[in-house]
Each structure stands twice: as C-alpha cells, then as structure tokens.
PDB file of C-alpha atoms in Angstrom:
ATOM      1  CA  UNK X 183      96.921 124.083 116.829  1.00 34.00           C
ATOM      2  CA  UNK X 184      97.913 126.133 113.794  1.00 32.00           C
ATOM      3  CA  UNK X 185      96.759 129.655 113.190  1.00 31.00           C
ATOM      4  CA  UNK X 186      95.607 130.854 109.781  1.00 32.00           C
ATOM      5  CA  UNK X 187      98.921 132.653 109.302  1.00 33.00           C
ATOM      6  CA  UNK X 188     100.811 129.366 109.762  1.00 33.00           C
ATOM      7  CA  UNK X 189      98.680 127.473 107.280  1.00 34.00           C
ATOM      8  CA  UNK X 190     100.073 127.192 103.765  1.00 38.00           C
ATOM      9  CA  UNK X 191      97.921 126.626 100.698  1.00 45.00           C
ATOM     10  CA  UNK X 192      96.281 123.423  99.617  1.00 48.00           C
ATOM     11  CA  UNK X 193      97.514 122.507  96.157  1.00 51.00           C
ATOM     12  CA  UNK X 194      95.153 120.797  93.735  1.00 51.00           C
ATOM     13  CA  UNK X 195      97.390 118.602  91.610  1.00 49.00           C
ATOM     14  CA  UNK X 196      95.352 119.199  88.475  1.00 48.00           C
ATOM     15  CA  UNK X 197      92.615 121.775  88.205  1.00 44.00           C
ATOM     16  CA  UNK X 198      91.306 120.848  84.752  1.00 46.00           C
ATOM     17  CA  UNK X 199      90.365 117.373  83.612  1.00 50.00           C
ATOM     18  CA  UNK X 200      88.726 116.182  80.439  1.00 52.00           C
ATOM     19  CA  UNK X 201      86.811 113.029  81.203  1.00 58.00           C
ATOM     20  CA  UNK X 202      84.548 110.933  78.971  1.00 62.00           C
ATOM     21  CA  UNK X 203      81.413 109.725  80.731  1.00 60.00           C
ATOM     22  CA  UNK X 204      79.236 107.007  79.314  1.00 59.00           C
ATOM     23  CA  UNK X 205      77.321 105.042  81.957  1.00 71.00           C
ATOM     24  CA  UNK X 206      75.723 106.222  85.201  1.00 72.00           C
ATOM     25  CA  UNK X 207      77.233 104.571  88.250  1.00 80.00           C
ATOM     26  CA  UNK X 208      80.628 104.894  86.571  1.00 81.00           C
ATOM     27  CA  UNK X 209      83.617 106.426  88.338  1.00 83.00           C
ATOM     28  CA  UNK X 210      84.308 109.623  86.412  1.00 80.00           C
ATOM     29  CA  UNK X 211      87.636 110.742  87.841  1.00 79.00           C
ATOM     30  CA  UNK X 212      89.563 111.060  91.055  1.00 82.00           C
ATOM     31  CA  UNK X 213      90.332 114.487  92.462  1.00 83.00           C
ATOM     32  CA  UNK X 214      93.722 114.830  94.087  1.00 82.00           C
ATOM     33  CA  UNK X 215      94.917 117.534  96.429  1.00 83.00           C
ATOM     34  CA  UNK X 216      97.893 117.889  98.744  1.00 82.00           C
ATOM     35  CA  UNK X 217      97.960 119.738 102.036  1.00 83.00           C
ATOM     36  CA  UNK X 218     101.526 120.577 103.157  1.00 82.00           C
ATOM     37  CA  UNK X 219     100.505 120.278 106.826  1.00 83.00           C
ATOM     38  CA  UNK X 220      98.967 116.877 106.116  1.00 85.00           C
ATOM     39  CA  UNK X 221      95.601 118.018 107.505  1.00 87.00           C
ATOM     40  CA  UNK X 222      92.593 115.895 106.504  1.00 90.00           C
ATOM     41  CA  UNK X 223      90.967 117.122 103.303  1.00 90.00           C
ATOM     42  CA  UNK X 224      87.255 117.213 102.512  1.00 92.00           C
ATOM     43  CA  UNK X 225      86.201 117.075  98.868  1.00 91.00           C
ATOM     44  CA  UNK X 226      82.948 118.578  97.625  1.00 93.00           C
ATOM     45  CA  UNK X 227      81.031 119.791  94.621  1.00 92.00           C
ATOM     46  CA  UNK X 228      79.243 123.081  93.954  1.00 91.00           C
ATOM     47  CA  UNK X 229      76.287 123.929  91.766  1.00 89.00           C
ATOM     48  CA  UNK X 230      72.782 122.509  91.760  1.00 89.00           C
ATOM     49  CA  UNK X 231      73.064 120.842  88.344  1.00 88.00           C
ATOM     50  CA  UNK X 232      76.435 119.273  89.172  1.00 89.00           C
ATOM     51  CA  UNK X 233      75.175 117.972  92.521  1.00 91.00           C
ATOM     52  CA  UNK X 234      72.206 116.438  90.705  1.00 91.00           C
ATOM     53  CA  UNK X 235      74.421 114.296  88.441  1.00 90.00           C
ATOM     54  CA  UNK X 236      77.674 113.753  90.349  1.00 90.00           C
ATOM     55  CA  UNK X 237      78.735 112.712  93.827  1.00 90.00           C
ATOM     56  CA  UNK X 238      82.141 112.987  95.462  1.00 91.00           C
ATOM     57  CA  UNK X 239      83.515 110.468  97.933  1.00 92.00           C
ATOM     58  CA  UNK X 240      85.762 111.608 100.771  1.00 90.00           C
ATOM     59  CA  UNK X 241      88.779 110.020  99.044  1.00 89.00           C
ATOM     60  CA  UNK X 242      88.220 112.287  96.007  1.00 87.00           C
ATOM     61  CA  UNK X 243      86.548 109.749  93.725  1.00 88.00           C
ATOM     62  CA  UNK X 244      83.821 111.300  91.563  1.00 87.00           C
ATOM     63  CA  UNK X 245      80.877 109.149  90.506  1.00 87.00           C
ATOM     64  CA  UNK X 246      78.086 109.715  87.999  1.00 86.00           C
ATOM     65  CA  UNK X 247      74.847 109.357  89.957  1.00 87.00           C
ATOM     66  CA  UNK X 248      72.258 109.881  87.213  1.00 85.00           C
ATOM     67  CA  UNK X 249      72.378 109.094  83.493  1.00 82.00           C
ATOM     68  CA  UNK X 250      73.507 111.854  81.125  1.00 81.00           C
ATOM     69  CA  UNK X 251      72.317 112.102  77.528  1.00 80.00           C
ATOM     70  CA  UNK X 252      74.787 113.368  74.929  1.00 79.00           C
ATOM     71  CA  UNK X 253      71.919 114.364  72.634  1.00 80.00           C
ATOM     72  CA  UNK X 254      70.838 116.867  75.304  1.00 84.00           C
ATOM     73  CA  UNK X 255      74.251 118.046  76.524  1.00 84.00           C
ATOM     74  CA  UNK X 256      77.701 117.043  75.239  1.00 84.00           C
ATOM     75  CA  UNK X 257      79.797 118.501  78.038  1.00 85.00           C
ATOM     76  CA  UNK X 258      79.578 119.995  81.502  1.00 85.00           C
ATOM     77  CA  UNK X 259      81.958 122.160  83.463  1.00 85.00           C
ATOM     78  CA  UNK X 260      81.773 121.121  87.089  1.00 87.00           C
ATOM     79  CA  UNK X 261      83.367 122.992  89.979  1.00 88.00           C
ATOM     80  CA  UNK X 262      84.773 120.830  92.746  1.00 88.00           C
ATOM     81  CA  UNK X 263      86.076 121.970  96.106  1.00 89.00           C
ATOM     82  CA  UNK X 264      88.647 120.725  98.569  1.00 89.00           C
ATOM     83  CA  UNK X 265      89.092 122.140 102.026  1.00 89.00           C
ATOM     84  CA  UNK X 266      90.877 121.642 105.285  1.00 87.00           C
ATOM     85  CA  UNK X 267      90.097 123.417 108.550  1.00 84.00           C
ATOM     86  CA  UNK X 268      91.519 126.726 107.268  1.00 84.00           C
ATOM     87  CA  UNK X 269      91.089 127.007 103.537  1.00 86.00           C
ATOM     88  CA  UNK X 270      88.741 126.252 100.638  1.00 87.00           C
ATOM     89  CA  UNK X 271      90.103 125.738  97.118  1.00 85.00           C
ATOM     90  CA  UNK X 272      88.077 125.195  93.933  1.00 84.00           C
ATOM     91  CA  UNK X 273      88.938 123.571  90.616  1.00 81.00           C
ATOM     92  CA  UNK X 274      87.014 123.061  87.398  1.00 81.00           C
ATOM     93  CA  UNK X 275      86.609 119.705  85.693  1.00 79.00           C
ATOM     94  CA  UNK X 276      85.519 119.595  82.057  1.00 79.00           C
ATOM     95  CA  UNK X 277      83.277 116.527  81.712  1.00 79.00           C
ATOM     96  CA  UNK X 278      82.885 115.254  78.133  1.00 79.00           C
ATOM     97  CA  UNK X 279      79.695 113.209  77.867  1.00 79.00           C
ATOM     98  CA  UNK X 280      80.175 110.087  75.774  1.00 75.00           C
ATOM     99  CA  UNK X 281      77.525 108.744  73.442  1.00 74.00           C
ATOM    100  CA  UNK X 282      75.966 105.311  73.629  1.00 70.00           C
ATOM    101  CA  UNK X 283      73.533 103.787  71.172  1.00 71.00           C
ATOM    102  CA  UNK X 284      70.516 104.395  73.391  1.00 69.00           C
ATOM    103  CA  UNK X 285      68.165 105.264  70.515  1.00 73.00           C
ATOM    104  CA  UNK X 286      67.322 102.292  68.324  1.00 78.00           C
ATOM    105  CA  UNK X 287      66.964 103.074  64.617  1.00 79.00           C
ATOM    106  CA  UNK X 288      63.430 103.352  63.269  1.00 84.00           C
ATOM    107  CA  UNK X 289      62.315 102.409  59.788  1.00 83.00           C
ATOM    108  CA  UNK X 290      59.193 103.798  58.118  1.00 85.00           C
ATOM    109  CA  UNK X 291      57.214 102.410  55.187  1.00 83.00           C
ATOM    110  CA  UNK X 292      57.978  98.780  55.870  1.00 82.00           C
ATOM    111  CA  UNK X 293      58.116  96.240  54.356  1.00 85.00           C
ATOM    112  CA  UNK X 294      60.665  97.202  51.729  1.00 83.00           C
ATOM    113  CA  UNK X 295      60.569  95.558  48.306  1.00 83.00           C
ATOM    114  CA  UNK X 296      63.546  95.193  46.005  1.00 78.00           C
ATOM    115  CA  UNK X 297      63.497  93.882  42.417  1.00 77.00           C
ATOM    116  CA  UNK X 298      66.754  92.571  41.010  1.00 75.00           C
ATOM    117  CA  UNK X 299      66.641  91.440  37.380  1.00 76.00           C
ATOM    118  CA  UNK X 300      68.640  88.278  36.799  1.00 78.00           C
ATOM    119  CA  UNK X 301      71.319  89.891  34.604  1.00 74.00           C
ATOM    120  CA  UNK X 302      71.714  93.138  36.622  1.00 70.00           C
ATOM    121  CA  UNK X 303      75.057  94.670  37.425  1.00 69.00           C
ATOM    122  CA  UNK X 304      75.992  94.419  41.067  1.00 65.00           C
ATOM    123  CA  UNK X 305      75.456  98.166  41.717  1.00 62.00           C
ATOM    124  CA  UNK X 306      72.256  98.591  39.677  1.00 55.00           C
ATOM    125  CA  UNK X 307      69.515  98.044  42.264  1.00 55.00           C
ATOM    126  CA  UNK X 308      66.113  99.703  42.088  1.00 56.00           C
ATOM    127  CA  UNK X 309      63.980 100.256  45.175  1.00 55.00           C
ATOM    128  CA  UNK X 310      60.226 100.374  44.772  1.00 52.00           C
TER     129      UNK X 310
END
C-alpha cells in the first residue's frame, strides 16, 4: 500500500471545456483524468445547481439530466471532481446552453387582410 508521500498527482487532461448542450438526456462531455499509479478514479460533481442538472458516470461521461432553457441561462460553469484514494482534484467545465425552437411564434390580430391592386409593383403591398 502506498503512503501519501509516495502518491503523485492526478492529472486532469483538460480542465476547461466549452460544450454546447441542447437536449436533456444528451451526453454533454467526457471527463478524462490520468493517475500515474493507475489507481481507480472516481468522478464527481460539486454544487447544488450543477447536481440538479448534470450527472457523472464512473467512466467520466457527463449527462444532462434535466432540460435547460437558454432564455433563462445561456451558460453554466460546473465544477467536476476526480479522486483516487489519496487525492481530490477539481476542474471547471464551461457549459454553453444551446437554443432550440421551443417557443412557437404567436400572431395577434388575426386574420390578416392584404389588398393587392392588379397593376401593383411587386414591392408595393399595403397591409390593412
């Protein structure tokens, strides 16, 4: 068994990601870390808001668990963790929230009436 003094650092291969998220249930990214001693690594997530929306599998895959709405928030900074039996390392992921057409257009004052005189120019329309 190794002592703390013998343990070298866990290296997170990339500590900052920019990821576009559109649909809940979608895989967002995959966290990658390397432990020089080849100890098993455990991935996690910190923060109440982040834990509400995201989940992390033990292989480092990050999933969106609940829908996000770009009209409410366009990006989130989420802090993920990776640890072995001796050390805890954190890294920040910048999550860019993609937009989907989830709000259908609304039209007021319907029906619309248009009068086009027979000899009108193509661009000369009048709306009543």
